[in-house]
GROMACS .gro file of C-alpha atoms in nm:
model
  258
    1UNK     CA    1   0.011   0.002  -0.007
    2UNK     CA    2   0.125   0.356  -0.087
    3UNK     CA    3   0.107   0.596   0.198
    4UNK     CA    4  -0.166   0.824   0.128
    5UNK     CA    5  -0.068   1.181   0.073
    6UNK     CA    6  -0.324   1.397   0.254
    7UNK     CA    7  -0.433   1.252   0.525
    8UNK     CA    8  -0.764   1.420   0.742
    9UNK     CA    9  -0.790   1.309   1.116
   10UNK     CA   10  -1.094   1.152   1.289
   11UNK     CA   11  -1.062   1.280   1.629
   12UNK     CA   12  -1.255   1.068   1.854
   13UNK     CA   13  -1.410   1.197   2.175
   14UNK     CA   14  -1.353   0.988   2.539
   15UNK     CA   15  -1.430   0.652   2.475
   16UNK     CA   16  -1.553   0.393   2.708
   17UNK     CA   17  -1.345   0.431   3.035
   18UNK     CA   18  -1.179   0.767   2.983
   19UNK     CA   19  -1.347   1.073   3.173
   20UNK     CA   20  -1.611   1.227   3.049
   21UNK     CA   21  -1.691   0.920   2.793
   22UNK     CA   22  -2.066   0.917   2.670
   23UNK     CA   23  -2.208   0.672   2.412
   24UNK     CA   24  -2.008   0.503   2.192
   25UNK     CA   25  -2.311   0.476   1.947
   26UNK     CA   26  -2.252   0.854   1.934
   27UNK     CA   27  -1.860   0.821   1.875
   28UNK     CA   28  -1.901   0.577   1.608
   29UNK     CA   29  -2.167   0.805   1.414
   30UNK     CA   30  -1.941   1.126   1.494
   31UNK     CA   31  -1.650   0.971   1.347
   32UNK     CA   32  -1.819   0.798   1.028
   33UNK     CA   33  -1.930   1.141   0.946
   34UNK     CA   34  -1.642   1.289   0.990
   35UNK     CA   35  -1.478   1.028   0.802
   36UNK     CA   36  -1.754   1.078   0.471
   37UNK     CA   37  -1.703   1.431   0.495
   38UNK     CA   38  -1.324   1.413   0.455
   39UNK     CA   39  -1.347   1.141   0.160
   40UNK     CA   40  -1.605   1.383  -0.006
   41UNK     CA   41  -1.382   1.666   0.000
   42UNK     CA   42  -1.126   1.451  -0.208
   43UNK     CA   43  -0.879   1.367   0.123
   44UNK     CA   44  -0.624   1.077   0.027
   45UNK     CA   45  -0.716   0.867   0.363
   46UNK     CA   46  -0.801   0.938   0.712
   47UNK     CA   47  -0.640   0.885   1.059
   48UNK     CA   48  -0.844   0.762   1.333
   49UNK     CA   49  -0.695   0.870   1.679
   50UNK     CA   50  -0.820   0.843   2.033
   51UNK     CA   51  -0.779   1.226   2.143
   52UNK     CA   52  -1.065   1.251   2.341
   53UNK     CA   53  -0.899   1.004   2.614
   54UNK     CA   54  -0.665   1.233   2.805
   55UNK     CA   55  -0.514   1.240   3.003
   56UNK     CA   56  -0.339   0.959   2.847
   57UNK     CA   57  -0.174   0.627   2.941
   58UNK     CA   58   0.212   0.642   2.814
   59UNK     CA   59   0.228   0.324   2.623
   60UNK     CA   60  -0.016   0.061   2.720
   61UNK     CA   61  -0.378   0.119   2.688
   62UNK     CA   62  -0.671  -0.022   2.874
   63UNK     CA   63  -0.823  -0.335   2.691
   64UNK     CA   64  -1.156  -0.169   2.673
   65UNK     CA   65  -0.983   0.101   2.488
   66UNK     CA   66  -0.818  -0.151   2.232
   67UNK     CA   67  -1.176  -0.304   2.205
   68UNK     CA   68  -1.392   0.029   2.114
   69UNK     CA   69  -1.093   0.142   1.885
   70UNK     CA   70  -1.146  -0.200   1.685
   71UNK     CA   71  -1.510  -0.133   1.682
   72UNK     CA   72  -1.475   0.239   1.559
   73UNK     CA   73  -1.189   0.146   1.298
   74UNK     CA   74  -1.377  -0.145   1.170
   75UNK     CA   75  -1.704   0.064   1.066
   76UNK     CA   76  -1.501   0.365   0.903
   77UNK     CA   77  -1.294   0.141   0.718
   78UNK     CA   78  -1.627  -0.065   0.568
   79UNK     CA   79  -1.788   0.290   0.501
   80UNK     CA   80  -1.525   0.487   0.311
   81UNK     CA   81  -1.308   0.352  -0.022
   82UNK     CA   82  -0.991   0.567   0.109
   83UNK     CA   83  -0.708   0.423   0.360
   84UNK     CA   84  -0.778   0.431   0.718
   85UNK     CA   85  -0.475   0.496   0.955
   86UNK     CA   86  -0.474   0.439   1.342
   87UNK     CA   87  -0.286   0.644   1.643
   88UNK     CA   88  -0.374   0.472   2.004
   89UNK     CA   89  -0.250   0.791   2.203
   90UNK     CA   90   0.011   0.817   2.392
   91UNK     CA   91   0.221   0.582   2.235
   92UNK     CA   92   0.039   0.235   2.233
   93UNK     CA   93   0.186   0.087   1.902
   94UNK     CA   94   0.150  -0.266   1.964
   95UNK     CA   95  -0.222  -0.203   2.023
   96UNK     CA   96  -0.245   0.063   1.697
   97UNK     CA   97  -0.093  -0.290   1.519
   98UNK     CA   98  -0.353  -0.522   1.669
   99UNK     CA   99  -0.662  -0.295   1.600
  100UNK     CA  100  -0.519  -0.215   1.220
  101UNK     CA  101  -0.504  -0.587   1.196
  102UNK     CA  102  -0.851  -0.645   1.297
  103UNK     CA  103  -1.038  -0.387   1.111
  104UNK     CA  104  -0.803  -0.385   0.812
  105UNK     CA  105  -0.650  -0.052   0.866
  106UNK     CA  106  -0.377   0.060   0.599
  107UNK     CA  107  -0.137   0.226   0.818
  108UNK     CA  108  -0.040   0.350   1.179
  109UNK     CA  109   0.094   0.655   1.315
  110UNK     CA  110   0.372   0.617   1.642
  111UNK     CA  111   0.456   0.922   1.837
  112UNK     CA  112   0.797   0.753   1.983
  113UNK     CA  113   0.919   0.514   1.759
  114UNK     CA  114   1.257   0.486   1.906
  115UNK     CA  115   1.447   0.675   2.163
  116UNK     CA  116   1.321   0.849   2.463
  117UNK     CA  117   1.118   1.151   2.477
  118UNK     CA  118   0.998   1.350   2.814
  119UNK     CA  119   0.649   1.423   2.785
  120UNK     CA  120   0.342   1.485   3.044
  121UNK     CA  121   0.296   1.108   3.061
  122UNK     CA  122   0.648   1.126   3.207
  123UNK     CA  123   0.945   0.939   3.019
  124UNK     CA  124   0.828   0.733   2.692
  125UNK     CA  125   1.104   0.515   2.553
  126UNK     CA  126   1.037   0.363   2.162
  127UNK     CA  127   0.966   0.042   2.156
  128UNK     CA  128   1.089  -0.042   1.737
  129UNK     CA  129   1.219  -0.372   1.798
  130UNK     CA  130   0.895  -0.522   1.961
  131UNK     CA  131   0.662  -0.310   1.687
  132UNK     CA  132   0.945  -0.458   1.403
  133UNK     CA  133   0.861  -0.810   1.508
  134UNK     CA  134   0.481  -0.814   1.556
  135UNK     CA  135   0.454  -0.643   1.196
  136UNK     CA  136   0.630  -0.945   1.091
  137UNK     CA  137   0.234  -1.079   1.017
  138UNK     CA  138   0.098  -0.769   0.896
  139UNK     CA  139   0.297  -0.683   0.597
  140UNK     CA  140   0.038  -0.414   0.436
  141UNK     CA  141   0.013  -0.214   0.750
  142UNK     CA  142   0.287   0.089   0.724
  143UNK     CA  143   0.428   0.279   1.006
  144UNK     CA  144   0.427   0.670   1.028
  145UNK     CA  145   0.671   0.795   1.304
  146UNK     CA  146   0.742   1.120   1.469
  147UNK     CA  147   1.047   1.279   1.493
  148UNK     CA  148   1.067   1.486   1.801
  149UNK     CA  149   0.709   1.454   1.872
  150UNK     CA  150   0.471   1.750   1.972
  151UNK     CA  151   0.397   1.783   2.341
  152UNK     CA  152   0.737   1.644   2.434
  153UNK     CA  153   1.057   1.714   2.464
  154UNK     CA  154   1.366   1.548   2.379
  155UNK     CA  155   1.666   1.428   2.611
  156UNK     CA  156   1.975   1.654   2.641
  157UNK     CA  157   2.208   1.574   2.348
  158UNK     CA  158   2.004   1.412   2.133
  159UNK     CA  159   1.992   1.574   1.790
  160UNK     CA  160   1.681   1.591   1.574
  161UNK     CA  161   1.955   1.505   1.282
  162UNK     CA  162   2.018   1.161   1.500
  163UNK     CA  163   1.684   1.098   1.552
  164UNK     CA  164   1.599   1.111   1.159
  165UNK     CA  165   1.862   0.902   1.065
  166UNK     CA  166   1.762   0.619   1.329
  167UNK     CA  167   1.392   0.638   1.239
  168UNK     CA  168   1.471   0.610   0.885
  169UNK     CA  169   1.775   0.360   0.894
  170UNK     CA  170   1.722   0.134   1.203
  171UNK     CA  171   1.367   0.132   1.335
  172UNK     CA  172   1.170   0.063   1.069
  173UNK     CA  173   0.962   0.331   0.959
  174UNK     CA  174   0.783   0.398   0.650
  175UNK     CA  175   0.771   0.766   0.659
  176UNK     CA  176   0.825   1.048   0.915
  177UNK     CA  177   0.633   1.285   1.051
  178UNK     CA  178   0.737   1.643   1.140
  179UNK     CA  179   0.515   1.871   1.376
  180UNK     CA  180   0.516   2.231   1.557
  181UNK     CA  181   0.534   2.206   1.964
  182UNK     CA  182   0.176   2.134   2.005
  183UNK     CA  183  -0.199   2.035   1.835
  184UNK     CA  184  -0.248   2.286   1.579
  185UNK     CA  185   0.112   2.428   1.595
  186UNK     CA  186   0.293   2.430   1.260
  187UNK     CA  187   0.675   2.297   1.226
  188UNK     CA  188   0.943   2.537   1.124
  189UNK     CA  189   0.951   2.494   0.764
  190UNK     CA  190   1.332   2.488   0.803
  191UNK     CA  191   1.297   2.157   1.027
  192UNK     CA  192   1.165   2.005   0.733
  193UNK     CA  193   1.393   2.106   0.510
  194UNK     CA  194   1.691   1.949   0.737
  195UNK     CA  195   1.464   1.635   0.741
  196UNK     CA  196   1.492   1.633   0.361
  197UNK     CA  197   1.878   1.684   0.383
  198UNK     CA  198   1.905   1.379   0.633
  199UNK     CA  199   1.651   1.161   0.462
  200UNK     CA  200   1.741   1.216   0.076
  201UNK     CA  201   1.500   1.214  -0.144
  202UNK     CA  202   1.277   0.907  -0.128
  203UNK     CA  203   1.224   0.908   0.227
  204UNK     CA  204   0.806   1.026   0.271
  205UNK     CA  205   0.804   1.332   0.506
  206UNK     CA  206   0.507   1.455   0.644
  207UNK     CA  207   0.389   1.734   0.813
  208UNK     CA  208   0.225   1.695   1.152
  209UNK     CA  209   0.026   1.940   1.242
  210UNK     CA  210  -0.045   2.307   1.199
  211UNK     CA  211  -0.105   2.280   0.834
  212UNK     CA  212  -0.368   2.510   0.677
  213UNK     CA  213  -0.427   2.658   0.345
  214UNK     CA  214  -0.204   2.995   0.421
  215UNK     CA  215   0.091   2.814   0.479
  216UNK     CA  216   0.067   2.483   0.299
  217UNK     CA  217   0.311   2.635   0.032
  218UNK     CA  218   0.582   2.679   0.249
  219UNK     CA  219   0.577   2.377   0.471
  220UNK     CA  220   0.502   2.127   0.216
  221UNK     CA  221   0.823   2.288   0.007
  222UNK     CA  222   1.034   1.977   0.151
  223UNK     CA  223   0.730   1.729   0.231
  224UNK     CA  224   0.561   1.455   0.066
  225UNK     CA  225   0.259   1.487   0.237
  226UNK     CA  226   0.057   1.619   0.537
  227UNK     CA  227  -0.159   1.491   0.839
  228UNK     CA  228  -0.423   1.772   0.889
  229UNK     CA  229  -0.667   1.822   1.155
  230UNK     CA  230  -0.728   2.162   1.360
  231UNK     CA  231  -0.751   2.360   1.057
  232UNK     CA  232  -1.057   2.141   0.893
  233UNK     CA  233  -1.292   2.175   1.209
  234UNK     CA  234  -1.566   2.397   1.258
  235UNK     CA  235  -1.470   2.513   1.592
  236UNK     CA  236  -1.242   2.319   1.796
  237UNK     CA  237  -1.075   1.950   1.744
  238UNK     CA  238  -1.361   1.787   1.889
  239UNK     CA  239  -1.618   2.011   1.641
  240UNK     CA  240  -1.711   1.812   1.303
  241UNK     CA  241  -1.548   1.877   0.972
  242UNK     CA  242  -1.594   2.167   0.818
  243UNK     CA  243  -1.609   2.085   0.433
  244UNK     CA  244  -1.549   2.398   0.296
  245UNK     CA  245  -1.243   2.469   0.503
  246UNK     CA  246  -1.175   2.057   0.438
  247UNK     CA  247  -1.193   2.136   0.060
  248UNK     CA  248  -0.993   2.466   0.072
  249UNK     CA  249  -0.695   2.321   0.304
  250UNK     CA  250  -0.674   2.004   0.026
  251UNK     CA  251  -0.660   2.259  -0.248
  252UNK     CA  252  -0.394   2.414  -0.149
  253UNK     CA  253  -0.167   2.143  -0.025
  254UNK     CA  254  -0.265   1.948  -0.349
  255UNK     CA  255  -0.105   2.279  -0.518
  256UNK     CA  256   0.210   2.274  -0.325
  257UNK     CA  257   0.227   1.919  -0.400
  258UNK     CA  258   0.199   1.947  -0.770
   0.00000   0.00000   0.00000
């Protein structure tokens, strides 16, 4: 499966067991609406994540979360004809692989695949060896991995360039994501240029946050795609996708990537 270039986010509300959780049926319905609107707008893929489950577990979510994610992702996969991805926050890559396998999703996002990051969940350590072995039986599932993921700080002495090289050359990533400091925050375009110089012309590089219609040209100069969420919503991350905004951002991204 070729990685889709422009991916729209489906942010789930709190799932069963999380603070503030409501009806799982309502969560499924909202996800189906957002996925349908993104497909209708022309997006190449969608990514589903449990954004409403904050505060997040660091790297081992409850079984109820895995079950709920599997239900949502399965129904979205069955409802759209574009690739569907999974991100299990904060960093449960093995759960994401399990959900992808059960639901026939096409790719996953891993916030910390290798190395160590300091986060509000504490110290998160990548489990690239475990992930690589778990995906042996899932050859069709691709891995998009963040380099110095948002809402996190790298340990002293660890450079952006070293992290990039390890993700691409040693950790098994199929594509690398570059984000800003937080949700909705755009990365420095110069950092994307550094990523391209380190990884070379063939490594898929994604803008992972903050892309909108105004900055798409600058951010995508050295990137192959983007994961877009906040700028597509009517009024905040948990609000529905705005079809007009979604088409405008996609048009700008397509023009920048052409």
